[in-house]
Every structure is written in structure tokens, then in C-alpha cells.
PDB file of C-alpha atoms in Angstrom:
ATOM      1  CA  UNK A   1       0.000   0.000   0.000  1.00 62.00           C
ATOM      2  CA  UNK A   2       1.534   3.224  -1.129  1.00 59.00           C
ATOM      3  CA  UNK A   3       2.114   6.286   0.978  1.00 67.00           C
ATOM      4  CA  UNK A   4       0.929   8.905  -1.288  1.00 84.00           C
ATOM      5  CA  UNK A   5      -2.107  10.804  -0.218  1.00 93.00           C
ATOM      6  CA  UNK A   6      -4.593  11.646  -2.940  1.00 94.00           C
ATOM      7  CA  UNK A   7      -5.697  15.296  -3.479  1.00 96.00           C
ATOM      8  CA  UNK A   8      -9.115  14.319  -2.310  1.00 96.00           C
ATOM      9  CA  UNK A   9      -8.115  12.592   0.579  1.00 97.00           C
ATOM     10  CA  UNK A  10      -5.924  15.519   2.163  1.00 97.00           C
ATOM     11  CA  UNK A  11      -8.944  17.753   1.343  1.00 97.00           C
ATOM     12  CA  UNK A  12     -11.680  15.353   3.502  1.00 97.00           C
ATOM     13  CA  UNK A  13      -8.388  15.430   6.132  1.00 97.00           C
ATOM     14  CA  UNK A  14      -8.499  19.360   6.119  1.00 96.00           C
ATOM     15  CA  UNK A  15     -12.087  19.560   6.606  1.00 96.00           C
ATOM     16  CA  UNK A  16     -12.444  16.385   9.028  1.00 95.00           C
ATOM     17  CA  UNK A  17      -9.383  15.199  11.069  1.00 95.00           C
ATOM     18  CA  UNK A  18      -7.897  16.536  13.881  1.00 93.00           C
ATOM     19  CA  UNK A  19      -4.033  16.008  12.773  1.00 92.00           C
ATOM     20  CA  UNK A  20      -3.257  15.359  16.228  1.00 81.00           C
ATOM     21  CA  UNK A  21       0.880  16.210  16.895  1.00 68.00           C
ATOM     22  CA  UNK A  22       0.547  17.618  20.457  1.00 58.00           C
ATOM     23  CA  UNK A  23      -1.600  18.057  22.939  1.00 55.00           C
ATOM     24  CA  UNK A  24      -0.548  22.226  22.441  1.00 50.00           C
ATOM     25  CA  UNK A  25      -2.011  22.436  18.789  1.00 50.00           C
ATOM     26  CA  UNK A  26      -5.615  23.157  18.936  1.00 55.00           C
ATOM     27  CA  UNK A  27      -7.814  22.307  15.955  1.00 59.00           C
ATOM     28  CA  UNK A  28     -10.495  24.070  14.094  1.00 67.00           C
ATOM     29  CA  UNK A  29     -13.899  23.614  14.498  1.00 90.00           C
ATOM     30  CA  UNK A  30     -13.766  20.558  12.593  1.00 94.00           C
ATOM     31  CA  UNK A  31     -16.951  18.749  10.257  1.00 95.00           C
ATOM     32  CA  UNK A  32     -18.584  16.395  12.319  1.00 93.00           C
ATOM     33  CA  UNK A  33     -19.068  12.994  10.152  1.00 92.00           C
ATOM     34  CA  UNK A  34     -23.030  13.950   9.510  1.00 93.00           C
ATOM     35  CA  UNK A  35     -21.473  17.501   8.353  1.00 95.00           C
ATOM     36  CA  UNK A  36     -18.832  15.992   5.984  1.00 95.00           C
ATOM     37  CA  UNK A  37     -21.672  13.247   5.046  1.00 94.00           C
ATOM     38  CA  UNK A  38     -24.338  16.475   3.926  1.00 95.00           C
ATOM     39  CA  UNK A  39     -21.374  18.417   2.174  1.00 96.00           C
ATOM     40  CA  UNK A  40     -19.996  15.092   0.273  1.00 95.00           C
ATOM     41  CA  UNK A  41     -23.923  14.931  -0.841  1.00 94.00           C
ATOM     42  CA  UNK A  42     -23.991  18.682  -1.736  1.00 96.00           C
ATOM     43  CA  UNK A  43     -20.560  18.365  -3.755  1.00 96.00           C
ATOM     44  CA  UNK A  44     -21.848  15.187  -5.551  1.00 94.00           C
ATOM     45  CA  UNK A  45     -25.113  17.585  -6.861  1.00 95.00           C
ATOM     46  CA  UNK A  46     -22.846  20.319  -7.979  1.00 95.00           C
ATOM     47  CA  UNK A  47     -20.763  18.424  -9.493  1.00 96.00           C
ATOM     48  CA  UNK A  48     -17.477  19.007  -7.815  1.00 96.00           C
ATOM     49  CA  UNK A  49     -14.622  16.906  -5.404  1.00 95.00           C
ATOM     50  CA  UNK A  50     -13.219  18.114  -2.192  1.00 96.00           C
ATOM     51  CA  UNK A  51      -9.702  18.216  -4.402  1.00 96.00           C
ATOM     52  CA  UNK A  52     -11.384  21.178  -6.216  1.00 97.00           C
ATOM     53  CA  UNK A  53     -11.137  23.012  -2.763  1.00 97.00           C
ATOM     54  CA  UNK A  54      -7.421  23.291  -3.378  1.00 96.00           C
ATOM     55  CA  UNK A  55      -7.294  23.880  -6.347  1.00 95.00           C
ATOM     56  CA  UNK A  56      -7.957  27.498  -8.590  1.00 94.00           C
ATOM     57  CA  UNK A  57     -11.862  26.921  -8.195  1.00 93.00           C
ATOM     58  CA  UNK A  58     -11.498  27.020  -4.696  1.00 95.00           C
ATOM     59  CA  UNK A  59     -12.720  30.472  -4.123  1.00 95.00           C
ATOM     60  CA  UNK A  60     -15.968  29.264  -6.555  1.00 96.00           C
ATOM     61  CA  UNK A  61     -16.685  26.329  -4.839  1.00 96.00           C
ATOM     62  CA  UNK A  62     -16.626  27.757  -1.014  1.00 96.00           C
ATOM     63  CA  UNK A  63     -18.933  30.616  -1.736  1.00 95.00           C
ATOM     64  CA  UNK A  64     -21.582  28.031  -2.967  1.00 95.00           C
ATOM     65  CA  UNK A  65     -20.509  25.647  -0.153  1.00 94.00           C
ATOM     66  CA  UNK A  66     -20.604  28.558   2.418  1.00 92.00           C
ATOM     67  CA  UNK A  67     -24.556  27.980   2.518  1.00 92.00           C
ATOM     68  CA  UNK A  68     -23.617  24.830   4.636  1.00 94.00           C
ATOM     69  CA  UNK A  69     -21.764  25.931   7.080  1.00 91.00           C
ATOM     70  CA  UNK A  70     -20.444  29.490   6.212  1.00 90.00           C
ATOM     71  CA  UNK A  71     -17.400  31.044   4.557  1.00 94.00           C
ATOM     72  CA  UNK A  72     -15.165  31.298   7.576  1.00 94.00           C
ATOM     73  CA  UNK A  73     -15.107  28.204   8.949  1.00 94.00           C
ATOM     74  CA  UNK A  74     -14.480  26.192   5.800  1.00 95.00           C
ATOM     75  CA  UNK A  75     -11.471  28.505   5.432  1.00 95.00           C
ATOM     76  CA  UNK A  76      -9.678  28.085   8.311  1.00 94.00           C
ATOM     77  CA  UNK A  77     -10.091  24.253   8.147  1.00 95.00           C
ATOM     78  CA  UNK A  78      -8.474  24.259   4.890  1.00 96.00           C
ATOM     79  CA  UNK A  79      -5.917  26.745   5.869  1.00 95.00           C
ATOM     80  CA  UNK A  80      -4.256  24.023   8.184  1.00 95.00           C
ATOM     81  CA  UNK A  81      -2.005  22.753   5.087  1.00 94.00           C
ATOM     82  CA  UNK A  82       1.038  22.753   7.060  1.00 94.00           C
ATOM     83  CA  UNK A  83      -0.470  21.091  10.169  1.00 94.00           C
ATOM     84  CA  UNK A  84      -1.497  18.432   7.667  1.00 96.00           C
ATOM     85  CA  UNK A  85       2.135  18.462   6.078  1.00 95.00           C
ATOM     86  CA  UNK A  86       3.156  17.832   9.276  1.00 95.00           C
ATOM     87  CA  UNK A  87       0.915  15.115   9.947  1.00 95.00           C
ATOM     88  CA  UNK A  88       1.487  13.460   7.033  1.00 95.00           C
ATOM     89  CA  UNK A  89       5.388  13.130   7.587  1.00 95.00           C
ATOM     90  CA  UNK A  90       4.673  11.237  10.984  1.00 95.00           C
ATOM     91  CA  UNK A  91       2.669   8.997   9.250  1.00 96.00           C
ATOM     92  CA  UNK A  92       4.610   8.473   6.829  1.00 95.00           C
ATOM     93  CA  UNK A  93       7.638   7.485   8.976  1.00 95.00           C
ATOM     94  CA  UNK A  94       6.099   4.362  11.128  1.00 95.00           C
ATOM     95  CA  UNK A  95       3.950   3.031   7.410  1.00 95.00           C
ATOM     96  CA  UNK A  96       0.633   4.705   8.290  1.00 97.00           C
ATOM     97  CA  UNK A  97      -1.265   5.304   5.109  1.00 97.00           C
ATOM     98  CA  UNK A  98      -4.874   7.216   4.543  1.00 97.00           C
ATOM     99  CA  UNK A  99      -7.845   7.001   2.007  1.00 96.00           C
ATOM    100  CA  UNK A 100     -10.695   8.399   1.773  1.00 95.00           C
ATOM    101  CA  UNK A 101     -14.321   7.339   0.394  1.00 92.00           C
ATOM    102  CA  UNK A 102     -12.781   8.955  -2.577  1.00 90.00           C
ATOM    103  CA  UNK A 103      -9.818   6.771  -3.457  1.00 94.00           C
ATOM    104  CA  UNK A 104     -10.729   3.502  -5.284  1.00 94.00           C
ATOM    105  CA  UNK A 105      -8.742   1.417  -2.671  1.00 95.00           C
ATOM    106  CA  UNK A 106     -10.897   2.594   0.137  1.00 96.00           C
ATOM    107  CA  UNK A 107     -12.458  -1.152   1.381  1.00 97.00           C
ATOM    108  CA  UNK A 108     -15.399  -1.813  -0.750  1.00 96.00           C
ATOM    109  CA  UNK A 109     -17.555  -3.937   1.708  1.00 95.00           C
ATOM    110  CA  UNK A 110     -17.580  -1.132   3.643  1.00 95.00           C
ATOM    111  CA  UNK A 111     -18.815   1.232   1.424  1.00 94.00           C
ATOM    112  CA  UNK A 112     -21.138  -0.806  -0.003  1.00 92.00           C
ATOM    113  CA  UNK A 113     -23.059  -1.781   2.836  1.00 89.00           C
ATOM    114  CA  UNK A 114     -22.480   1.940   4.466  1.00 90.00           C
ATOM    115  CA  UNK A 115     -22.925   3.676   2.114  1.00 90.00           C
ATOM    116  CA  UNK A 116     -22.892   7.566   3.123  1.00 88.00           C
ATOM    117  CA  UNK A 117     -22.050   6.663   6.761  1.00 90.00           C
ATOM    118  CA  UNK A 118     -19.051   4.963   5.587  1.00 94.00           C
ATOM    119  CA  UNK A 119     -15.855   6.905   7.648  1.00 95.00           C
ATOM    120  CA  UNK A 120     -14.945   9.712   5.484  1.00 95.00           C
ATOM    121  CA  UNK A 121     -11.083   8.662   6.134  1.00 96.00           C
ATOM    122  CA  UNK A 122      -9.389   5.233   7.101  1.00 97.00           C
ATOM    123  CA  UNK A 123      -6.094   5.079   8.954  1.00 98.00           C
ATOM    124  CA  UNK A 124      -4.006   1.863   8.160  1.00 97.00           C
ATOM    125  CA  UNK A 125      -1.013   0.182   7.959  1.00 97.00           C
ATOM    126  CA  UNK A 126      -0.776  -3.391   6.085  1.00 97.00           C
ATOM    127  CA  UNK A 127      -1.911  -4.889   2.707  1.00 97.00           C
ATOM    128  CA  UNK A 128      -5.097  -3.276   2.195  1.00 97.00           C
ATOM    129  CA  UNK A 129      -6.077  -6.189  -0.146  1.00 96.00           C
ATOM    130  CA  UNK A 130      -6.916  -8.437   2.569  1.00 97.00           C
ATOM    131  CA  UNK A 131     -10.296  -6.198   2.927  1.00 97.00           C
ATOM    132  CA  UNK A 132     -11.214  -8.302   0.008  1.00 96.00           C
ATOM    133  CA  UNK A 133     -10.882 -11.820   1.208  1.00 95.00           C
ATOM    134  CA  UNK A 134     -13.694 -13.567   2.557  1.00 95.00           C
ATOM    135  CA  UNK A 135     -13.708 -13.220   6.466  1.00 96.00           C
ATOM    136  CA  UNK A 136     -14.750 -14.003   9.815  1.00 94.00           C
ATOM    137  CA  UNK A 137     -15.362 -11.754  12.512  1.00 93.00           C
ATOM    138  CA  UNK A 138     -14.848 -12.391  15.772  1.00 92.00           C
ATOM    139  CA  UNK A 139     -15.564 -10.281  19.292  1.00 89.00           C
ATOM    140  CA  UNK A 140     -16.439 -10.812  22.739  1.00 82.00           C
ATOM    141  CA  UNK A 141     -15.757  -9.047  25.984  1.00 77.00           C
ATOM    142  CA  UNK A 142     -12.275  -8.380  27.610  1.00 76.00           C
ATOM    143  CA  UNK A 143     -12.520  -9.811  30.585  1.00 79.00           C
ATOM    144  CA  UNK A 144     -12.855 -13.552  30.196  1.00 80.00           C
ATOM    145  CA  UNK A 145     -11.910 -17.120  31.424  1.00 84.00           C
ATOM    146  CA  UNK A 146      -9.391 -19.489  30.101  1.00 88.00           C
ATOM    147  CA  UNK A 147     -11.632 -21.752  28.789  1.00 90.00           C
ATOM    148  CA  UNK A 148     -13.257 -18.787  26.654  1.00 89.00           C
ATOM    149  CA  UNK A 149      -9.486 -17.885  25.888  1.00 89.00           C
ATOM    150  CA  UNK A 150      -9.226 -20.828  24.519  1.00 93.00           C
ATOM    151  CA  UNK A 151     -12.084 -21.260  22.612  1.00 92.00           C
ATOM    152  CA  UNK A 152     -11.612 -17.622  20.713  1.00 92.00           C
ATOM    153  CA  UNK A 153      -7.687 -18.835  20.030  1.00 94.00           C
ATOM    154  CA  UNK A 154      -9.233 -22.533  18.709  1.00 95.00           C
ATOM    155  CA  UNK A 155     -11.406 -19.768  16.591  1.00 94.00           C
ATOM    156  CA  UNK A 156      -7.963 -18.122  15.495  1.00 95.00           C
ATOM    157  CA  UNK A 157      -6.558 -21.483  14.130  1.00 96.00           C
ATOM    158  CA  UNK A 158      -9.505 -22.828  11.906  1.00 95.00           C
ATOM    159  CA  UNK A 159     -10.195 -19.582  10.745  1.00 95.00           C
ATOM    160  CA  UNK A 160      -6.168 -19.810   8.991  1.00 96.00           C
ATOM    161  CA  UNK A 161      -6.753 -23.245   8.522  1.00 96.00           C
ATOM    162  CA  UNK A 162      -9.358 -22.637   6.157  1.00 96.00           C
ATOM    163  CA  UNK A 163      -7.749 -19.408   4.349  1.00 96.00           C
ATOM    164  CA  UNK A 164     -10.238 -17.333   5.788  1.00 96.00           C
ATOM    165  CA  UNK A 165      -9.451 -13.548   7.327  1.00 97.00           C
ATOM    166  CA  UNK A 166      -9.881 -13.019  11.055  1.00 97.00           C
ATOM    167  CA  UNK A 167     -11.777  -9.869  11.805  1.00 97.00           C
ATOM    168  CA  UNK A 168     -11.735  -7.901  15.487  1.00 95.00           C
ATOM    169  CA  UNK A 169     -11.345  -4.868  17.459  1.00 93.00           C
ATOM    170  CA  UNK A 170      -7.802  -5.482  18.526  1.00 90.00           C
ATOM    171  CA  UNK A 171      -8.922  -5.045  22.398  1.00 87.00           C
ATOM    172  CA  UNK A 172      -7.548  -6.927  25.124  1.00 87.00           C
ATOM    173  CA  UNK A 173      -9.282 -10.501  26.119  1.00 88.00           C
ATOM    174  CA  UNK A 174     -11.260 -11.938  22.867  1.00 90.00           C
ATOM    175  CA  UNK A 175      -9.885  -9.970  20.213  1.00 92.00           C
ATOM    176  CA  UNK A 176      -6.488 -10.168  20.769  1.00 93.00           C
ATOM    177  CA  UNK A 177      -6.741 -13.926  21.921  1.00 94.00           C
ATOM    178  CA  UNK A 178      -8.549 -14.815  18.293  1.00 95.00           C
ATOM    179  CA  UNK A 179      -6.252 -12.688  16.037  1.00 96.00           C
ATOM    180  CA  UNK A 180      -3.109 -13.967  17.835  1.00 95.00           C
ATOM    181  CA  UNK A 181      -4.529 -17.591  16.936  1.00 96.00           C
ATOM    182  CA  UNK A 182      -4.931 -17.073  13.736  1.00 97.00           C
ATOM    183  CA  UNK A 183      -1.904 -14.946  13.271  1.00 97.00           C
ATOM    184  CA  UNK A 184       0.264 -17.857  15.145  1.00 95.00           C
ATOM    185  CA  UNK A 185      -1.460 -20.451  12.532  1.00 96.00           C
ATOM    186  CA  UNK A 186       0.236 -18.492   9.601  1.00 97.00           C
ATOM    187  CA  UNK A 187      -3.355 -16.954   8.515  1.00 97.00           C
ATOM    188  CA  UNK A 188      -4.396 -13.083   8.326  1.00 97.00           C
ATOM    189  CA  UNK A 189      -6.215 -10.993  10.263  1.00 98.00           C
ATOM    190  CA  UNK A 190      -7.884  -7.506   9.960  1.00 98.00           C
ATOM    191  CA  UNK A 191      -7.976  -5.379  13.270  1.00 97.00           C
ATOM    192  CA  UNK A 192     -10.177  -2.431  13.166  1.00 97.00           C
ATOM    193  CA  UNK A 193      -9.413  -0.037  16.155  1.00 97.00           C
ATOM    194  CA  UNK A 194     -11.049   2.112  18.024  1.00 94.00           C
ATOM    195  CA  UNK A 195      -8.026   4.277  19.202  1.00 95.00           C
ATOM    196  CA  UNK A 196      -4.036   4.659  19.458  1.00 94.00           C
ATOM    197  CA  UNK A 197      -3.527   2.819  16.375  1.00 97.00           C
ATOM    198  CA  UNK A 198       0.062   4.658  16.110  1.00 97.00           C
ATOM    199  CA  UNK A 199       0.455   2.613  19.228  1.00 96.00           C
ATOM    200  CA  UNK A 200      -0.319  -0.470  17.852  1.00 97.00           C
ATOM    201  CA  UNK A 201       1.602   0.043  14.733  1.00 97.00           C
ATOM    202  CA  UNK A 202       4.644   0.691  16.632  1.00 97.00           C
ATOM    203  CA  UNK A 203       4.509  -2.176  18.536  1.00 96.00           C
ATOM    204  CA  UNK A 204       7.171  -5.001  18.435  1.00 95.00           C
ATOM    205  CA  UNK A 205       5.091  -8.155  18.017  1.00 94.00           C
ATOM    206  CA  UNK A 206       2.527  -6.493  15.655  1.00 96.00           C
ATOM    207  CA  UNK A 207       5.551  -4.895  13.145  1.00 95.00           C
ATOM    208  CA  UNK A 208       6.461  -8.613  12.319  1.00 95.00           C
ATOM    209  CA  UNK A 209       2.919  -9.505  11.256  1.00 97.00           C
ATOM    210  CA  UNK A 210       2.693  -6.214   9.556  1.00 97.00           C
ATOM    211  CA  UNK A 211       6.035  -6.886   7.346  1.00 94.00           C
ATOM    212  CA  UNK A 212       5.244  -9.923   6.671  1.00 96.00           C
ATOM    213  CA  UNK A 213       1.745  -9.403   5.152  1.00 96.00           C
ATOM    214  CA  UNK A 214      -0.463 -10.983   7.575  1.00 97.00           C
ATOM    215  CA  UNK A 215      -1.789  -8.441   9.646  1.00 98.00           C
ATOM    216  CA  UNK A 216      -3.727  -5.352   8.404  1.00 98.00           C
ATOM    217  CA  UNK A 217      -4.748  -2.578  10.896  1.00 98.00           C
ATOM    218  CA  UNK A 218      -7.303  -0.062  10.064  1.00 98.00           C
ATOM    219  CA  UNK A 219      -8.981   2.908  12.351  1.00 98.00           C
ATOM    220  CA  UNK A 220     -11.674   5.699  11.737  1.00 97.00           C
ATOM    221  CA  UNK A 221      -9.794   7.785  14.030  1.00 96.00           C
ATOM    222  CA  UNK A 222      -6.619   9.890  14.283  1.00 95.00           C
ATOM    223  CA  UNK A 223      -3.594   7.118  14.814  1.00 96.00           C
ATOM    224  CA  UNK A 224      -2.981   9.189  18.427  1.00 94.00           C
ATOM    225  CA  UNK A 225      -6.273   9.188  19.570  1.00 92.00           C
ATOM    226  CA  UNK A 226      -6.868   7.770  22.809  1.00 92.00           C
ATOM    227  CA  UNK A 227     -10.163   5.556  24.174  1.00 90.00           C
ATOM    228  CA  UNK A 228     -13.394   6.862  23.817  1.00 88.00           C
ATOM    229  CA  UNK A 229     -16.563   4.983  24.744  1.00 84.00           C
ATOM    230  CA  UNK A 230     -18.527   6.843  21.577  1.00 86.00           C
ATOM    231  CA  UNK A 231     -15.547   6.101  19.424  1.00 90.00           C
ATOM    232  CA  UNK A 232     -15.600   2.167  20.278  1.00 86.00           C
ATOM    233  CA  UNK A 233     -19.206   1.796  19.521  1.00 84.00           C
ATOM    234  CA  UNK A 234     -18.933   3.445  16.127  1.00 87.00           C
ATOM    235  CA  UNK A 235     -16.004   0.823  15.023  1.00 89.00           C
ATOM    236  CA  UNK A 236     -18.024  -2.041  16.005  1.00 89.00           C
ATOM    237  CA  UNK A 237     -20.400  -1.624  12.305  1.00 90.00           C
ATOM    238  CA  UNK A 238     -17.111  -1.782  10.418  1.00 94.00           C
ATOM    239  CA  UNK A 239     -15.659  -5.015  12.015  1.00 94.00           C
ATOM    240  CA  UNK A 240     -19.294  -6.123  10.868  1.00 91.00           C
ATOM    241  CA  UNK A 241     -19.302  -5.060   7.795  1.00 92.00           C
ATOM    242  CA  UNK A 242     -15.853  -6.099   6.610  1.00 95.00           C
ATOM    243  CA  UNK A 243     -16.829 -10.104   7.456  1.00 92.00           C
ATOM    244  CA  UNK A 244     -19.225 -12.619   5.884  1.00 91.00           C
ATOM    245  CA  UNK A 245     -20.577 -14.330   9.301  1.00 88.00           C
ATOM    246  CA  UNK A 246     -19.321 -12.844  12.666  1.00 86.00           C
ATOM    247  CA  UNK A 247     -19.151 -14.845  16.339  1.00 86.00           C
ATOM    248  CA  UNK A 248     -19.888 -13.080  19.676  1.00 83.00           C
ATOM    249  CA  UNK A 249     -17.772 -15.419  21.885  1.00 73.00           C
ATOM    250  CA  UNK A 250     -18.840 -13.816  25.253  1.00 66.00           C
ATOM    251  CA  UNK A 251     -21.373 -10.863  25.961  1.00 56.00           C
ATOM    252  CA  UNK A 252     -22.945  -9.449  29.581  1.00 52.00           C
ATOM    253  CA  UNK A 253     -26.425 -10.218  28.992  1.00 46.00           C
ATOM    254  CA  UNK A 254     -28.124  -6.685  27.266  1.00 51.00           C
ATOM    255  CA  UNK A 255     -25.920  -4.532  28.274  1.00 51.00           C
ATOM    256  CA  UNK A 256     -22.062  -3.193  27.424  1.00 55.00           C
ATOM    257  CA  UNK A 257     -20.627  -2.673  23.999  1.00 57.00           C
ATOM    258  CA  UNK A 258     -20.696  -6.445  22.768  1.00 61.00           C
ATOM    259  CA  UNK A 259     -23.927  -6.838  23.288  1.00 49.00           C
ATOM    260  CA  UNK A 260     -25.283  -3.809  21.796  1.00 59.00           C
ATOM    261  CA  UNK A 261     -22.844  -3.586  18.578  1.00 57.00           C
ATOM    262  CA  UNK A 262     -23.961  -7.060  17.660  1.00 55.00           C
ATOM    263  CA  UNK A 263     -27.704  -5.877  18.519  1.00 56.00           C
ATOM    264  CA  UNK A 264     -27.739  -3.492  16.542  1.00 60.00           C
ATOM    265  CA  UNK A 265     -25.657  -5.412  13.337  1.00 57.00           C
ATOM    266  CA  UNK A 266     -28.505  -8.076  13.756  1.00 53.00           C
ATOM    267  CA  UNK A 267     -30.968  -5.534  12.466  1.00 58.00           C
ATOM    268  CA  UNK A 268     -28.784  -3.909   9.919  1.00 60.00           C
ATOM    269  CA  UNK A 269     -27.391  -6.954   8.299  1.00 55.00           C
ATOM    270  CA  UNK A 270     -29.433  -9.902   9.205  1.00 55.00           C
ATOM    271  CA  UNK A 271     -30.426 -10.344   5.212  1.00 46.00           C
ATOM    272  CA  UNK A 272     -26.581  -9.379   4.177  1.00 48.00           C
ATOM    273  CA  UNK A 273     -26.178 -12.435   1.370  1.00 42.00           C
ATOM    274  CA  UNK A 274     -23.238 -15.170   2.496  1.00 39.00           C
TER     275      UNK A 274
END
């Protein structure tokens, strides 16, 4: 997966992202994702990409744009260029890559079944390519026995057996037990994150996986991001969508993040096609 960021990428990173470098740098009053999702629809209608924000129609296409969510604000998100410069290098340096809705590579399971609430901008570092192999996802809570451990790790092992991607959240307990059996097996796995993926990049165990081809990780949100309960929830749809048949392996009964991620993928997905 290449390092170059597209035109229309680093535009939806200007208008969205908070190109975190230190806690000091404070950041615009960025596009919340149903913002960016009604300005990608108004942009669509007029004909127009958010490259043509940087380019010489810029001045055109924020006056008509302004209507949304006025002149002044649209201005100084796009006047962060060297903030994203900046941003761009660091990512560059550890293998972290970005795409947008906008670039072809951008994981087409995803957009398909999310259409406009797709993430305007993935964070990842691996083969993006394993997004299109057929896949398994697997989640559960992070507190759990050893038998359970063992169980999601047994998961891990056929799922390589059989040639078929591992999907999770990369959390402690279930996720990481399941991707590290699949991972040990010699198969692949996809983690989708819900925060620090800069974190998890850099780490020791996960940089051989990620050389070697059999790890991807992947991440809505800004590679320094920390936790966030809101974020967390929001990641759960895209571990969904990215598989063909998911397994809860442990869930408090109606209540918690497991339980209501998988609730609500039940009634989204139920007649998704095997």
C-alpha cells in the first residue's frame, strides 16, 4: 500500500481530522461525520470533489458551499495545510497510510453496505487487499476465562486453517486472543481499532505480522487518539461489515458494547447475502 495521499483525501483530512501532533495544537472547528456526510452529498449535486477546494476553483466552490456551514469556517479548516504536512510526515515514517471514500482502494464492503455513513477517512497500515478476502469476525468481551481464551484462540486457528481472514477490534481478552490464533497459525487478520492505532503500529510483536503481510490494521480515528466509549461503539459496524458471518464469543447479557454492537448489526445486516 503506497504512501501517497490523494488530493481528495488531504482535502476530507483538512475539513475532518484533527491532525493530532501535540496536545498544544488546537484544531479548528472541525466537520462532524453527519457535516462531511451532507457536504460530500452537496458536492456530488454540484458536481465538484473536495480536491477542487485546493485547487484554482477554490474560491468558486466555497462561496456556494458557504450555505452549509459558512465562509469562515471552511477557510480556516483548509488553511491548516502545514499542520497536515506535518501530519502526514509522521505517518509516513512508522507506514501509516490514509484514504478516503474517494480513493478507489478505500475497502469496498464497507462502502457498499455503508454507504454515506461509511468513515470519510481510514487510517491503516498493512496490505489493504486483505479487505477483500472472505472473512470471519470475531468479538467478545475483555474480561474472560481461560476456557473462553481458549475457545476464541481454537477460533484463530480454523479460521487460517481454512484461508479465511480473522476480523476484530484489537482489544484486550477476545480480540487479541482470536487474532493472535490465527496470526500464530500463519493466517491473516484484519484489526479495526477504536483508538491509538500509532500505538499499535509501533509495537514489536505487531511490526512482524505487519512486514510480513499478515496483519492489516485499520482505524476511523486519528492514529494518536486515545479511548473513547462513543468512538468504540462506532467501530463495532465496520468489524461487521468487513466479514461474511461474525461470532460473539462472550457478551454481559443486554448490556455493554458487545452486546449492543452485535444488537444493533442483527438488524442492519441480518439479510446481508453469504
Amino acid at each position: 500500500m503506497t504512501a501517497e495521499i490523494s488530493p481528495n483525501t488531504k482535502a476530507i483530512l483538512l475539513l475532518t481530522a484533527p491532525l493530532i501532533l501535540s496536545k498544544n495544537i488546537r484544531s479548528e472547528k472541525l466537520l462532524t461525520p453527519t457535516e462531511y456526510k451532507k457536504l460530500a452529498v452537496f458536492l456530488r449535486e454540484k458536481k465538484y470533489q473536495p480536491s477542487d477546494f485546493l485547487t484554482e476553483r477554490a474560491e468558486t466552490v466555497l462561496s456556494e458551499c458557504s450555505v452549509l456551514f459558512g465562509l469562515e469556517r471552511l477557510k480556516n479548516l483548509l488553511a491548516r495545510g502545514y499542520q497536515l504536512s506535518q501530519a502526514i510526515e509522521n505517518w509516513n515514517a512508522i507506514g501509516i497510510w490514509v484514504l478516503s471514500r474517494a480513493d478507489p482502494q478505500y475497502p469496498k464492503k464497507i462502502k457498499h453496505l455503508l454507504k454515506e455513513d461509511a468513515p470519510a477517512v481510514l487510517y491503516g497500515c498493512g496490505p489493504i487487499a486483505l479487505c477483500d478476502k472472505q472473512a470471519f469476525a470475531v468479538v467478545g468481551s475483555r474480561n474472560v476465562d481461560d476456557e473462553l481464551k481458549a475457545y476464541a484462540k481454537e477460533v484463530g486457528l480454523k479460521a487460517a486453517k481454512n484461508n479465511i481472514a480473522l476480523v476484530s477490534g484489537g482489544a484486550k481478552g477476545v480480540d487479541q486472543v482470536s487474532m493472535g490464533g490465527a496470526l500464530q497459525a500463519g493466517g491473516v487478520t484484519i484489526g479495526m481499532l477504536a483508538d491509538s492505532l500509532r500505538r499499535a503500529v509501533l509495537d514489536a510483536e505487531n511490526r512482524t505480522y505487519l512486514q510480513n503481510g499478515q496483519l492489516l490494521l485499520l482505524s476511523p480515528y486519528d492514529p494518536k487518539a486515545g479511548f473513547n466509549v462513543g468512538n468504540a461503539m462506532q467501530r463495532n459496524k465496520l468489524i461487521y461489515a468487513l466479514a461474511e458471518a461474525s461470532l460473539v464469543v462472550n457478551s454481559d447479557f443486554e448490556k455493554g458494547g458487545t452486546w449492543n454492537g452485535a444488537v444493533e448489526q442483527l438488524r442492519k445486516f441480518s439479510s446481508k447475502p453469504l
